[in-house]
Amino acid sequence: MTILAIESSCDETSAAVLRDGRILSNVVATQAIHRKYGGVVPELASRAHQQHIVPVVAQSLADAGLAQQDLTAIAFTRGPGLLGALLVGTSFAKAMALGLGIQLIDVHHMQAHVLAHFIEKPHPVFPFLCLTVSGGHTQIVRVNDYLEMEIIGQTQDDAVGEAFDKAAKLLELPYPGGPLIDKHAETGNPHRFALPDVEMPGYDYSFSGFKTAFLYFLRNEKARNPNFMAENLNDICASLQFALVRILLKKLKKAAQDTGIREIAIAGGVSANRGLRDTLAKEGTERGWNVYIPKFEYCTDNAAMIAMAAYYKALRGDFADQSVSAMPRMDW
Ligand code: KG4
Ligand code: ZN
């Protein structure tokens, strides 16, 4: 089985090739155009996908040392994501599958983030808990099998990635701010400023109140010292990251304790965060968890994870037909 997978749900155009469960190539073109707008502009994302998709697919085949004729299926991200962005990948995949007369596989983007854990070994053992954290989602997923997942907790408003990015914007850092907060936090003092936790029922999260609290914190400090941000940037970033990681882990620890599951994974763009990775590794050692943290390249959006999810769908004989359409909001 040789699958070409395409990811175009947000601002990364990516293509990967998988053969018999092994990733042979993974090409990612990040769209720099959104930087000057401080966030992803959906229409510009669609246009950039259109520009990138042909060279990115060609490069992924070249890197794998294969030709189009070697493919047995084309996979694509059906949703969730930006409609115009998803449409580029969906239309491209459908046309290519039709042209080559091969199978089509539609993939759920968030399930693919979880299945990124099966790209390389060691693999988590079922059932495992996966904290899936990205620009659009914050979920605790109970993963019973490759394609049997259950969301046991999630954010009721903003995603944690959005909280990172919005906080970065308030700190006048360019988009996407998450990785920059991470970088500045490295040399900052995480205990310098106390930021609030938000009480939510069960395993759910909320980050909109946190964002507002951070806004007022900066406003108050700046009123006292106009240079507050510039003078304390690293400590602010470290304290912010510390607070967000603490919120994330509190519910994950509760879920692990209640379910008795000790196989614990993280996935999604925010799982690239150093603070989250290090804290989780430490908690894991203390609590006797087996912790799974993806390689950096498989945390943020990439087509290798789409290929992996497609592989498990193909093993089940779960294929799409030409009537399939992009789905910006998609249930599990
Ligand atoms: O999974 P992803 O690439 O795209 C979505 O599906 O949303 O996640 C992107 C999110 C952005 O909010 C970005 O700021 C955040 O992941 N992110 C990080 C880091 N790297 C990416 N947040 C904190 N620290 C990082 N190192
Ligand atoms: Zn994603």
Short mmCIF file of C-alpha atoms and ligand atoms in Angstrom, two decimals:
data_model
loop_
_atom_site.label_atom_id
_atom_site.label_comp_id
_atom_site.label_asym_id
_atom_site.label_seq_id
_atom_site.Cartn_x
_atom_site.Cartn_y
_atom_site.Cartn_z
CA MET A 1 0.00 0.00 0.00
CA THR A 2 1.51 3.33 -1.08
CA ILE A 3 -0.35 6.46 0.02
CA LEU A 4 0.20 10.10 -0.89
CA ALA A 5 -1.30 12.30 1.85
CA ILE A 6 -2.15 15.98 1.64
CA GLU A 7 -2.69 18.43 4.52
CA SER A 8 -4.15 21.90 3.88
CA SER A 9 -6.43 22.67 6.83
CA CYS A 10 -4.80 25.91 7.98
CA ASP A 11 -1.55 27.64 7.04
CA GLU A 12 0.72 24.70 6.22
CA THR A 13 0.66 23.02 2.82
CA SER A 14 2.08 19.56 3.29
CA ALA A 15 2.41 16.29 1.40
CA ALA A 16 3.81 12.95 2.58
CA VAL A 17 4.29 9.50 1.14
CA LEU A 18 3.76 6.33 3.17
CA ARG A 19 4.50 2.79 2.07
CA ASP A 20 3.22 -0.15 4.12
CA GLY A 21 2.97 1.87 7.32
CA ARG A 22 6.33 3.62 6.96
CA ILE A 23 6.74 7.33 6.16
CA LEU A 24 9.07 7.82 3.16
CA SER A 25 8.77 11.60 2.86
CA ASN A 26 7.13 14.59 4.53
CA VAL A 27 7.32 18.03 2.91
CA VAL A 28 5.87 21.10 4.68
CA ALA A 29 5.55 24.58 3.16
CA THR A 30 4.71 27.14 5.86
CA GLN A 31 2.87 30.22 4.69
CA ALA A 32 4.85 33.27 5.78
CA ILE A 33 2.28 35.67 4.30
CA HIS A 34 0.15 35.72 7.50
CA ARG A 35 2.91 37.16 9.67
CA LYS A 36 2.29 40.75 8.74
CA TYR A 37 -1.43 40.43 9.58
CA GLY A 38 -0.84 38.95 13.04
CA GLY A 39 -2.96 35.86 12.31
CA VAL A 40 -4.09 33.49 9.55
CA VAL A 41 -6.09 35.28 6.83
CA PRO A 42 -8.34 32.53 5.40
CA GLU A 43 -8.48 33.82 1.81
CA LEU A 44 -4.71 34.28 1.67
CA ALA A 45 -4.27 30.78 3.10
CA SER A 46 -6.37 29.27 0.28
CA ARG A 47 -4.39 31.13 -2.36
CA ALA A 48 -1.06 30.11 -0.84
CA HIS A 49 -2.23 26.47 -0.76
CA GLN A 50 -3.02 26.73 -4.47
CA GLN A 51 0.46 28.05 -5.16
CA HIS A 52 2.24 25.46 -3.01
CA ILE A 53 0.33 22.27 -3.58
CA VAL A 54 1.80 21.18 -6.92
CA PRO A 55 5.48 21.72 -5.97
CA VAL A 56 4.95 20.27 -2.48
CA VAL A 57 3.35 17.09 -3.86
CA ALA A 58 6.06 16.78 -6.52
CA GLN A 59 8.76 17.17 -3.86
CA SER A 60 7.20 14.55 -1.59
CA LEU A 61 7.16 12.03 -4.46
CA ALA A 62 10.74 12.91 -5.42
CA ASP A 63 11.94 12.56 -1.80
CA ALA A 64 10.26 9.16 -1.61
CA GLY A 65 11.87 8.15 -4.92
CA LEU A 66 8.46 7.30 -6.38
CA ALA A 67 6.29 8.30 -9.33
CA GLN A 68 2.54 9.00 -9.36
CA GLN A 69 2.00 5.60 -10.97
CA ASP A 70 3.42 3.88 -7.87
CA LEU A 71 0.60 5.23 -5.67
CA THR A 72 -2.34 3.10 -4.57
CA ALA A 73 -4.32 5.78 -2.70
CA ILE A 74 -4.53 9.53 -2.11
CA ALA A 75 -5.42 10.79 1.36
CA PHE A 76 -6.41 14.29 2.40
CA THR A 77 -7.54 16.28 5.43
CA ARG A 78 -11.30 16.60 5.18
CA GLY A 79 -11.67 18.74 8.33
CA PRO A 80 -11.82 20.44 10.73
CA GLY A 81 -10.16 23.57 9.39
CA LEU A 82 -10.67 26.62 7.20
CA LEU A 83 -13.14 25.87 4.42
CA GLY A 84 -11.22 27.55 1.58
CA ALA A 85 -7.96 25.95 2.71
CA LEU A 86 -9.51 22.47 3.04
CA LEU A 87 -11.10 22.80 -0.39
CA VAL A 88 -7.70 23.09 -2.07
CA GLY A 89 -6.42 19.80 -0.61
CA THR A 90 -9.77 18.05 -1.03
CA SER A 91 -10.19 19.06 -4.69
CA PHE A 92 -6.58 18.26 -5.50
CA ALA A 93 -6.79 14.82 -3.87
CA LYS A 94 -10.10 13.98 -5.57
CA ALA A 95 -8.80 15.04 -8.98
CA MET A 96 -5.55 13.12 -8.58
CA ALA A 97 -7.29 9.95 -7.38
CA LEU A 98 -9.74 10.17 -10.27
CA GLY A 99 -6.97 10.79 -12.79
CA LEU A 100 -4.89 7.87 -11.56
CA GLY A 101 -7.89 5.61 -10.99
CA ILE A 102 -6.91 4.90 -7.36
CA GLN A 103 -8.59 4.97 -3.93
CA LEU A 104 -9.39 8.12 -1.96
CA ILE A 105 -9.12 8.36 1.85
CA ASP A 106 -10.55 11.23 3.90
CA VAL A 107 -8.88 11.99 7.23
CA HIS A 108 -9.96 13.80 10.39
CA HIS A 109 -7.23 16.33 11.22
CA MET A 110 -7.42 15.94 15.02
CA GLN A 111 -7.42 12.15 14.88
CA ALA A 112 -4.35 12.45 12.68
CA HIS A 113 -2.58 14.56 15.32
CA VAL A 114 -3.14 11.68 17.77
CA LEU A 115 -2.00 9.05 15.27
CA ALA A 116 1.26 10.96 14.72
CA HIS A 117 2.38 8.80 17.65
CA PHE A 118 2.48 5.78 15.35
CA ILE A 119 4.94 7.31 12.87
CA GLU A 120 7.89 6.26 14.99
CA LYS A 121 8.46 3.81 17.83
CA PRO A 122 7.83 3.38 20.72
CA HIS A 123 4.08 3.46 20.14
CA PRO A 124 1.64 4.11 22.97
CA VAL A 125 -0.31 1.05 24.15
CA PHE A 126 -4.13 1.16 23.99
CA PRO A 127 -5.98 2.57 25.82
CA PHE A 128 -3.98 5.77 26.18
CA LEU A 129 -4.82 9.38 26.98
CA CYS A 130 -3.77 12.06 24.53
CA LEU A 131 -3.75 15.75 25.36
CA THR A 132 -4.32 17.27 21.93
CA VAL A 133 -3.39 20.93 21.91
CA SER A 134 -3.33 23.16 18.84
CA GLY A 135 -4.34 26.57 17.54
CA GLY A 136 -7.96 25.48 17.26
CA HIS A 137 -8.37 22.65 19.80
CA THR A 138 -7.65 21.63 23.39
CA GLN A 139 -8.86 18.14 24.14
CA ILE A 140 -8.19 15.17 26.37
CA VAL A 141 -8.82 12.15 24.18
CA ARG A 142 -9.18 8.58 25.38
CA VAL A 143 -7.74 6.50 22.55
CA ASN A 144 -9.12 2.97 22.66
CA ASP A 145 -7.84 1.92 19.24
CA TYR A 146 -6.35 3.51 16.12
CA LEU A 147 -9.66 4.98 15.02
CA GLU A 148 -11.67 4.65 18.20
CA MET A 149 -11.26 7.83 20.14
CA GLU A 150 -13.43 9.57 22.66
CA ILE A 151 -13.09 13.19 23.78
CA ILE A 152 -13.44 13.16 27.56
CA GLY A 153 -12.64 16.84 28.10
CA GLN A 154 -12.18 19.94 25.98
CA THR A 155 -12.08 23.69 25.98
CA GLN A 156 -15.41 25.44 26.26
CA ASP A 157 -14.11 28.55 24.50
CA ASP A 158 -10.63 29.31 23.11
CA ALA A 159 -7.89 26.80 22.40
CA VAL A 160 -4.63 26.94 24.34
CA GLY A 161 -2.68 27.68 21.12
CA GLU A 162 -4.89 30.71 20.63
CA ALA A 163 -4.15 31.80 24.20
CA PHE A 164 -0.41 31.54 23.44
CA ASP A 165 -0.80 33.46 20.17
CA LYS A 166 -3.09 36.19 21.57
CA ALA A 167 -0.85 36.69 24.59
CA ALA A 168 2.12 36.98 22.23
CA LYS A 169 0.25 39.60 20.22
CA LEU A 170 -0.32 41.62 23.40
CA LEU A 171 3.43 41.32 23.99
CA GLU A 172 3.93 42.71 20.47
CA LEU A 173 5.54 39.50 19.23
CA PRO A 174 4.87 38.47 15.61
CA TYR A 175 2.48 35.67 14.61
CA PRO A 176 2.54 32.79 15.40
CA GLY A 177 3.58 33.83 18.86
CA GLY A 178 3.48 30.44 20.62
CA PRO A 179 7.00 29.39 19.59
CA LEU A 180 8.37 32.86 20.47
CA ILE A 181 6.88 32.75 23.96
CA ASP A 182 8.55 29.36 24.32
CA LYS A 183 11.88 30.83 23.24
CA HIS A 184 11.73 33.86 25.56
CA ALA A 185 10.55 31.64 28.43
CA GLU A 186 13.75 29.61 28.24
CA THR A 187 15.74 32.24 30.11
CA GLY A 188 12.90 33.75 32.17
CA ASN A 189 11.73 33.17 35.73
CA PRO A 190 8.43 31.22 35.67
CA HIS A 191 7.61 32.20 39.26
CA ARG A 192 8.04 35.94 38.84
CA PHE A 193 4.38 36.73 38.03
CA ALA A 194 1.37 34.77 39.26
CA LEU A 195 -1.36 34.32 36.65
CA PRO A 196 -4.77 32.87 37.48
CA ASP A 197 -6.04 29.34 37.02
CA VAL A 198 -9.61 28.90 35.79
CA GLU A 199 -11.90 26.40 37.51
CA MET A 200 -13.85 24.25 35.06
CA PRO A 201 -15.93 21.13 35.65
CA GLY A 202 -14.62 17.63 34.87
CA TYR A 203 -11.81 17.52 32.34
CA ASP A 204 -12.86 20.69 30.55
CA TYR A 205 -10.82 23.81 29.96
CA SER A 206 -11.44 27.51 29.44
CA PHE A 207 -8.87 30.00 28.19
CA SER A 208 -10.88 33.10 27.35
CA GLY A 209 -10.93 34.32 30.97
CA PHE A 210 -7.21 33.66 31.21
CA LYS A 211 -6.61 35.80 28.13
CA THR A 212 -8.57 38.68 29.65
CA ALA A 213 -6.72 38.33 32.97
CA PHE A 214 -3.42 38.51 31.08
CA LEU A 215 -4.58 41.62 29.22
CA TYR A 216 -5.44 43.39 32.49
CA PHE A 217 -2.21 42.25 34.10
CA LEU A 218 -0.20 43.87 31.28
CA ARG A 219 -2.34 46.99 31.30
CA ASN A 220 -1.90 47.52 35.03
CA GLU A 221 1.84 46.92 34.95
CA LYS A 222 2.30 49.20 31.92
CA ALA A 223 0.36 51.98 33.66
CA ARG A 224 2.98 51.83 36.40
CA ASN A 225 5.97 51.38 34.13
CA PRO A 226 5.67 52.09 30.40
CA ASN A 227 8.74 49.92 29.75
CA PHE A 228 7.38 46.97 31.72
CA MET A 229 7.09 44.65 28.72
CA ALA A 230 10.50 45.35 27.23
CA GLU A 231 12.24 45.13 30.60
CA ASN A 232 10.57 41.89 31.70
CA LEU A 233 9.76 40.04 28.48
CA ASN A 234 11.49 36.77 29.38
CA ASP A 235 9.99 36.60 32.87
CA ILE A 236 6.51 37.44 31.52
CA CYS A 237 6.81 34.68 28.88
CA ALA A 238 8.10 32.15 31.40
CA SER A 239 5.31 32.98 33.88
CA LEU A 240 2.65 32.84 31.16
CA GLN A 241 3.92 29.50 29.87
CA PHE A 242 4.15 28.11 33.39
CA ALA A 243 0.52 29.08 34.07
CA LEU A 244 -0.80 27.61 30.79
CA VAL A 245 1.13 24.35 31.24
CA ARG A 246 -0.13 24.06 34.82
CA ILE A 247 -3.74 24.44 33.63
CA LEU A 248 -3.22 21.82 30.91
CA LEU A 249 -1.60 19.29 33.21
CA LYS A 250 -4.05 19.68 36.07
CA LYS A 251 -6.89 18.14 34.04
CA LEU A 252 -4.64 15.58 32.41
CA LYS A 253 -3.49 14.38 35.84
CA LYS A 254 -7.09 14.18 37.01
CA ALA A 255 -8.07 12.16 33.91
CA ALA A 256 -5.12 9.79 34.39
CA GLN A 257 -5.98 9.29 38.03
CA ASP A 258 -9.71 8.72 37.44
CA THR A 259 -9.26 6.32 34.50
CA GLY A 260 -6.18 4.56 35.89
CA ILE A 261 -4.55 4.95 32.46
CA ARG A 262 -0.78 5.43 32.63
CA GLU A 263 -0.04 5.66 28.92
CA ILE A 264 0.01 9.42 28.41
CA ALA A 265 0.63 11.27 25.13
CA ILE A 266 0.55 14.84 23.86
CA ALA A 267 -0.11 15.95 20.29
CA GLY A 268 -0.79 19.06 18.19
CA GLY A 269 1.14 22.28 17.61
CA VAL A 270 1.38 23.28 21.27
CA SER A 271 2.99 19.92 22.10
CA ALA A 272 6.11 21.46 20.53
CA ASN A 273 6.27 23.69 23.63
CA ARG A 274 9.39 23.07 25.71
CA GLY A 275 7.69 23.90 28.99
CA LEU A 276 4.90 21.41 28.31
CA ARG A 277 7.28 18.69 27.12
CA ASP A 278 9.65 19.04 30.05
CA THR A 279 6.91 19.29 32.69
CA LEU A 280 5.09 16.28 31.26
CA ALA A 281 8.27 14.22 31.20
CA LYS A 282 8.92 15.13 34.83
CA GLU A 283 5.36 14.38 35.94
CA GLY A 284 5.54 11.10 34.05
CA THR A 285 8.61 9.99 35.94
CA GLU A 286 7.05 10.96 39.27
CA ARG A 287 3.74 9.25 38.56
CA GLY A 288 4.97 6.13 36.82
CA TRP A 289 3.41 7.10 33.47
CA ASN A 290 4.77 6.05 30.12
CA VAL A 291 4.95 9.42 28.39
CA TYR A 292 4.87 9.86 24.59
CA ILE A 293 5.98 13.15 23.08
CA PRO A 294 6.14 13.47 19.27
CA LYS A 295 9.20 14.74 17.45
CA PHE A 296 8.94 18.49 16.80
CA GLU A 297 8.23 18.01 13.09
CA TYR A 298 5.21 15.82 13.87
CA CYS A 299 3.70 18.20 16.45
CA THR A 300 2.69 21.04 14.15
CA ASP A 301 0.60 20.43 11.04
CA ASN A 302 2.14 17.91 8.66
CA ALA A 303 0.98 15.36 6.11
CA ALA A 304 2.91 12.43 7.64
CA MET A 305 0.26 12.22 10.36
CA ILE A 306 -2.47 12.37 7.70
CA ALA A 307 -0.77 9.48 5.89
CA MET A 308 -0.61 7.49 9.14
CA ALA A 309 -4.33 7.98 9.85
CA ALA A 310 -5.11 7.10 6.22
CA TYR A 311 -3.09 3.90 6.54
CA TYR A 312 -5.23 2.66 9.46
CA LYS A 313 -8.40 3.61 7.59
CA ALA A 314 -7.20 1.74 4.52
CA LEU A 315 -6.44 -1.36 6.61
CA ARG A 316 -10.10 -1.30 7.61
CA GLY A 317 -11.20 -0.80 4.00
CA ASP A 318 -12.60 2.61 4.88
CA PHE A 319 -12.35 4.63 1.66
CA ALA A 320 -14.14 7.76 0.42
CA ASP A 321 -15.77 8.27 -2.95
CA GLN A 322 -15.84 11.26 -5.27
CA SER A 323 -18.91 12.74 -3.55
CA VAL A 324 -16.84 13.52 -0.41
CA SER A 325 -16.58 17.23 0.46
CA ALA A 326 -14.47 19.35 2.82
CA MET A 327 -15.89 19.77 6.32
CA PRO A 328 -14.75 22.84 8.31
CA ARG A 329 -16.48 21.52 11.45
CA MET A 330 -16.21 17.81 11.79
CA ASP A 331 -17.36 15.41 14.50
CA TRP A 332 -15.35 12.37 15.51
O1 KG4 B 1 -1.43 21.90 15.21
P1 KG4 B 1 -1.05 23.24 14.69
O2 KG4 B 1 0.20 23.33 13.86
O3 KG4 B 1 -2.21 23.84 13.84
C1 KG4 B 1 -3.54 23.72 14.18
O4 KG4 B 1 -4.13 22.65 13.85
O5 KG4 B 1 -4.03 24.66 14.87
O6 KG4 B 1 -0.95 24.20 15.95
C2 KG4 B 1 -0.60 25.55 15.81
C3 KG4 B 1 -0.54 26.19 17.19
C4 KG4 B 1 -0.34 27.71 17.15
O7 KG4 B 1 -1.23 28.29 18.07
C5 KG4 B 1 1.11 27.87 17.60
O8 KG4 B 1 1.37 29.10 18.24
C6 KG4 B 1 1.24 26.72 18.56
O9 KG4 B 1 0.58 25.65 17.92
N1 KG4 B 1 2.64 26.37 18.82
C7 KG4 B 1 3.25 26.56 20.01
C8 KG4 B 1 4.59 26.15 19.86
N2 KG4 B 1 4.75 25.71 18.56
C9 KG4 B 1 3.54 25.86 17.96
N3 KG4 B 1 2.77 27.04 21.18
C10 KG4 B 1 3.63 27.10 22.21
N4 KG4 B 1 4.93 26.75 22.13
C11 KG4 B 1 5.45 26.25 20.98
N5 KG4 B 1 6.73 25.88 20.91
ZN ZN B 2 -3.28 20.83 13.60
#
